[in-house]
Amino acid sequence: MNIDLEVWVKPVKEHGVGERFMVCDATFNYVAIDTESRPRAIEQN
């Protein structure tokens, strides 16, 4: 399973709120593992 994540901010300035912009992004990869910490297949229904 892969999950993509983006983090956006709107900076608060002296004269109001600024334009939003992305500060980072990431992809998390989840893998099922067996008792020996090796990738394993997941049963499909």
mmCIF file of N, CA, C and O in Angstrom:
data_model
loop_
_atom_site.group_PDB
_atom_site.id
_atom_site.type_symbol
_atom_site.label_atom_id
_atom_site.label_comp_id
_atom_site.label_asym_id
_atom_site.label_seq_id
_atom_site.Cartn_x
_atom_site.Cartn_y
_atom_site.Cartn_z
ATOM 1 N N MET A 1 0.850 -1.161 0.000
ATOM 2 C CA MET A 1 0.000 0.000 0.000
ATOM 3 C C MET A 1 0.898 1.225 0.000
ATOM 4 O O MET A 1 1.894 1.292 0.715
ATOM 5 N N ASN A 2 0.551 2.197 -0.819
ATOM 6 C CA ASN A 2 1.285 3.461 -0.875
ATOM 7 C C ASN A 2 0.352 4.599 -0.481
ATOM 8 O O ASN A 2 -0.799 4.639 -0.914
ATOM 9 N N ILE A 3 0.856 5.491 0.335
ATOM 10 C CA ILE A 3 0.097 6.677 0.734
ATOM 11 C C ILE A 3 0.942 7.905 0.423
ATOM 12 O O ILE A 3 2.076 8.015 0.881
ATOM 13 N N ASP A 4 0.379 8.798 -0.389
ATOM 14 C CA ASP A 4 1.055 10.062 -0.710
ATOM 15 C C ASP A 4 0.562 11.138 0.240
ATOM 16 O O ASP A 4 -0.637 11.226 0.525
ATOM 17 N N LEU A 5 1.489 11.951 0.726
ATOM 18 C CA LEU A 5 1.168 12.988 1.694
ATOM 19 C C LEU A 5 1.808 14.296 1.268
ATOM 20 O O LEU A 5 2.960 14.312 0.832
ATOM 21 N N GLU A 6 1.058 15.389 1.358
ATOM 22 C CA GLU A 6 1.588 16.732 1.107
ATOM 23 C C GLU A 6 1.278 17.604 2.319
ATOM 24 O O GLU A 6 0.199 17.491 2.904
ATOM 25 N N VAL A 7 2.209 18.474 2.685
ATOM 26 C CA VAL A 7 1.998 19.412 3.791
ATOM 27 C C VAL A 7 2.052 20.825 3.215
ATOM 28 O O VAL A 7 3.047 21.209 2.591
ATOM 29 N N TRP A 8 0.976 21.563 3.420
ATOM 30 C CA TRP A 8 0.849 22.937 2.934
ATOM 31 C C TRP A 8 0.712 23.886 4.127
ATOM 32 O O TRP A 8 0.142 23.522 5.144
ATOM 33 N N VAL A 9 1.232 25.089 3.973
ATOM 34 C CA VAL A 9 1.109 26.096 5.034
ATOM 35 C C VAL A 9 0.627 27.425 4.459
ATOM 36 O O VAL A 9 0.798 27.702 3.278
ATOM 37 N N LYS A 10 0.005 28.213 5.325
ATOM 38 C CA LYS A 10 -0.342 29.602 5.031
ATOM 39 C C LYS A 10 0.357 30.430 6.102
ATOM 40 O O LYS A 10 -0.078 30.442 7.257
ATOM 41 N N PRO A 11 1.443 31.098 5.751
ATOM 42 C CA PRO A 11 2.169 31.855 6.770
ATOM 43 C C PRO A 11 1.362 33.053 7.286
ATOM 44 O O PRO A 11 0.688 33.732 6.519
ATOM 45 N N VAL A 12 1.398 33.245 8.589
ATOM 46 C CA VAL A 12 0.747 34.396 9.208
ATOM 47 C C VAL A 12 1.785 35.505 9.291
ATOM 48 O O VAL A 12 2.829 35.343 9.914
ATOM 49 N N LYS A 13 1.472 36.602 8.630
ATOM 50 C CA LYS A 13 2.402 37.736 8.579
ATOM 51 C C LYS A 13 1.839 38.912 9.359
ATOM 52 O O LYS A 13 0.698 38.888 9.815
ATOM 53 N N GLU A 14 2.638 39.920 9.494
ATOM 54 C CA GLU A 14 2.232 41.118 10.218
ATOM 55 C C GLU A 14 0.975 41.750 9.627
ATOM 56 O O GLU A 14 0.134 42.285 10.333
ATOM 57 N N HIS A 15 0.841 41.652 8.297
ATOM 58 C CA HIS A 15 -0.283 42.299 7.607
ATOM 59 C C HIS A 15 -1.275 41.280 7.056
ATOM 60 O O HIS A 15 -1.854 41.478 6.009
ATOM 61 N N GLY A 16 -1.465 40.172 7.752
ATOM 62 C CA GLY A 16 -2.452 39.181 7.316
ATOM 63 C C GLY A 16 -1.827 37.829 7.008
ATOM 64 O O GLY A 16 -0.669 37.571 7.320
ATOM 65 N N VAL A 17 -2.616 37.009 6.357
ATOM 66 C CA VAL A 17 -2.185 35.654 6.036
ATOM 67 C C VAL A 17 -1.643 35.631 4.610
ATOM 68 O O VAL A 17 -2.259 36.169 3.691
ATOM 69 N N GLY A 18 -0.485 35.015 4.433
ATOM 70 C CA GLY A 18 0.137 34.940 3.121
ATOM 71 C C GLY A 18 -0.437 33.827 2.263
ATOM 72 O O GLY A 18 -1.349 33.107 2.662
ATOM 73 N N GLU A 19 0.082 33.702 1.069
ATOM 74 C CA GLU A 19 -0.339 32.650 0.150
ATOM 75 C C GLU A 19 0.120 31.290 0.651
ATOM 76 O O GLU A 19 1.198 31.169 1.231
ATOM 77 N N ARG A 20 -0.689 30.283 0.426
ATOM 78 C CA ARG A 20 -0.297 28.947 0.863
ATOM 79 C C ARG A 20 0.745 28.371 -0.097
ATOM 80 O O ARG A 20 0.751 28.689 -1.292
ATOM 81 N N PHE A 21 1.614 27.522 0.448
ATOM 82 C CA PHE A 21 2.605 26.837 -0.376
ATOM 83 C C PHE A 21 2.974 25.508 0.270
ATOM 84 O O PHE A 21 2.844 25.328 1.476
ATOM 85 N N MET A 22 3.412 24.578 -0.581
ATOM 86 C CA MET A 22 3.754 23.246 -0.100
ATOM 87 C C MET A 22 5.153 23.265 0.511
ATOM 88 O O MET A 22 6.084 23.817 -0.073
ATOM 89 N N VAL A 23 5.287 22.697 1.718
ATOM 90 C CA VAL A 23 6.587 22.676 2.391
ATOM 91 C C VAL A 23 7.269 21.318 2.326
ATOM 92 O O VAL A 23 8.482 21.238 2.492
ATOM 93 N N CYS A 24 6.489 20.245 2.099
ATOM 94 C CA CYS A 24 7.108 18.930 1.912
ATOM 95 C C CYS A 24 6.085 17.951 1.367
ATOM 96 O O CYS A 24 4.880 18.181 1.435
ATOM 97 N N ASP A 25 6.600 16.890 0.785
ATOM 98 C CA ASP A 25 5.735 15.799 0.357
ATOM 99 C C ASP A 25 6.478 14.492 0.573
ATOM 100 O O ASP A 25 7.702 14.482 0.692
ATOM 101 N N ALA A 26 5.711 13.413 0.671
ATOM 102 C CA ALA A 26 6.324 12.110 0.939
ATOM 103 C C ALA A 26 5.410 11.016 0.432
ATOM 104 O O ALA A 26 4.215 11.214 0.255
ATOM 105 N N THR A 27 5.997 9.856 0.193
ATOM 106 C CA THR A 27 5.248 8.651 -0.127
ATOM 107 C C THR A 27 5.619 7.598 0.904
ATOM 108 O O THR A 27 6.796 7.294 1.088
ATOM 109 N N PHE A 28 4.614 7.094 1.603
ATOM 110 C CA PHE A 28 4.820 6.031 2.581
ATOM 111 C C PHE A 28 4.465 4.711 1.918
ATOM 112 O O PHE A 28 3.382 4.574 1.342
ATOM 113 N N ASN A 29 5.371 3.749 1.984
ATOM 114 C CA ASN A 29 5.155 2.426 1.411
ATOM 115 C C ASN A 29 5.029 1.424 2.546
ATOM 116 O O ASN A 29 5.956 1.259 3.326
ATOM 117 N N TYR A 30 3.871 0.788 2.619
ATOM 118 C CA TYR A 30 3.625 -0.208 3.662
ATOM 119 C C TYR A 30 3.746 -1.598 3.043
ATOM 120 O O TYR A 30 3.168 -1.868 1.994
ATOM 121 N N VAL A 31 4.490 -2.470 3.709
ATOM 122 C CA VAL A 31 4.723 -3.826 3.222
ATOM 123 C C VAL A 31 4.434 -4.801 4.354
ATOM 124 O O VAL A 31 4.914 -4.630 5.475
ATOM 125 N N ALA A 32 3.650 -5.840 4.051
ATOM 126 C CA ALA A 32 3.408 -6.900 5.036
ATOM 127 C C ALA A 32 4.681 -7.732 5.155
ATOM 128 O O ALA A 32 5.341 -8.024 4.158
ATOM 129 N N ILE A 33 5.050 -8.088 6.381
ATOM 130 C CA ILE A 33 6.258 -8.884 6.587
ATOM 131 C C ILE A 33 5.931 -10.154 7.369
ATOM 132 O O ILE A 33 4.959 -10.212 8.104
ATOM 133 N N ASP A 34 6.798 -11.155 7.194
ATOM 134 C CA ASP A 34 6.615 -12.405 7.922
ATOM 135 C C ASP A 34 7.399 -12.359 9.234
ATOM 136 O O ASP A 34 7.920 -11.309 9.617
ATOM 137 N N THR A 35 7.484 -13.479 9.917
ATOM 138 C CA THR A 35 8.164 -13.526 11.221
ATOM 139 C C THR A 35 9.669 -13.306 11.120
ATOM 140 O O THR A 35 10.327 -13.053 12.121
ATOM 141 N N GLU A 36 10.202 -13.394 9.881
ATOM 142 C CA GLU A 36 11.641 -13.157 9.666
ATOM 143 C C GLU A 36 11.898 -11.780 9.060
ATOM 144 O O GLU A 36 12.956 -11.517 8.512
ATOM 145 N N SER A 37 10.884 -10.908 9.139
ATOM 146 C CA SER A 37 10.968 -9.529 8.653
ATOM 147 C C SER A 37 11.192 -9.431 7.149
ATOM 148 O O SER A 37 11.797 -8.494 6.655
ATOM 149 N N ARG A 38 10.680 -10.424 6.430
ATOM 150 C CA ARG A 38 10.762 -10.409 4.953
ATOM 151 C C ARG A 38 9.382 -10.096 4.384
ATOM 152 O O ARG A 38 8.363 -10.476 4.977
ATOM 153 N N PRO A 39 9.329 -9.429 3.228
ATOM 154 C CA PRO A 39 8.021 -9.137 2.612
ATOM 155 C C PRO A 39 7.248 -10.437 2.360
ATOM 156 O O PRO A 39 7.831 -11.472 2.033
ATOM 157 N N ARG A 40 5.934 -10.371 2.549
ATOM 158 C CA ARG A 40 5.092 -11.530 2.299
ATOM 159 C C ARG A 40 3.848 -11.107 1.530
ATOM 160 O O ARG A 40 3.452 -9.932 1.551
ATOM 161 N N ALA A 41 3.236 -12.063 0.863
ATOM 162 C CA ALA A 41 2.004 -11.787 0.110
ATOM 163 C C ALA A 41 0.837 -11.628 1.077
ATOM 164 O O ALA A 41 0.834 -12.195 2.164
ATOM 165 N N ILE A 42 -0.145 -10.848 0.650
ATOM 166 C CA ILE A 42 -1.354 -10.659 1.438
ATOM 167 C C ILE A 42 -2.476 -11.436 0.747
ATOM 168 O O ILE A 42 -2.651 -11.340 -0.470
ATOM 169 N N GLU A 43 -3.232 -12.194 1.524
ATOM 170 C CA GLU A 43 -4.333 -12.980 0.955
ATOM 171 C C GLU A 43 -5.422 -12.043 0.438
ATOM 172 O O GLU A 43 -5.813 -11.095 1.111
ATOM 173 N N GLN A 44 -5.897 -12.328 -0.770
ATOM 174 C CA GLN A 44 -6.983 -11.560 -1.373
ATOM 175 C C GLN A 44 -8.273 -12.323 -1.213
ATOM 176 O O GLN A 44 -8.303 -13.538 -1.370
ATOM 177 N N ASN A 45 -9.372 -11.670 -0.898
ATOM 178 C CA ASN A 45 -10.690 -12.331 -0.775
ATOM 179 C C ASN A 45 -11.421 -12.294 -2.089
ATOM 180 O O ASN A 45 -11.422 -11.448 -2.827
#
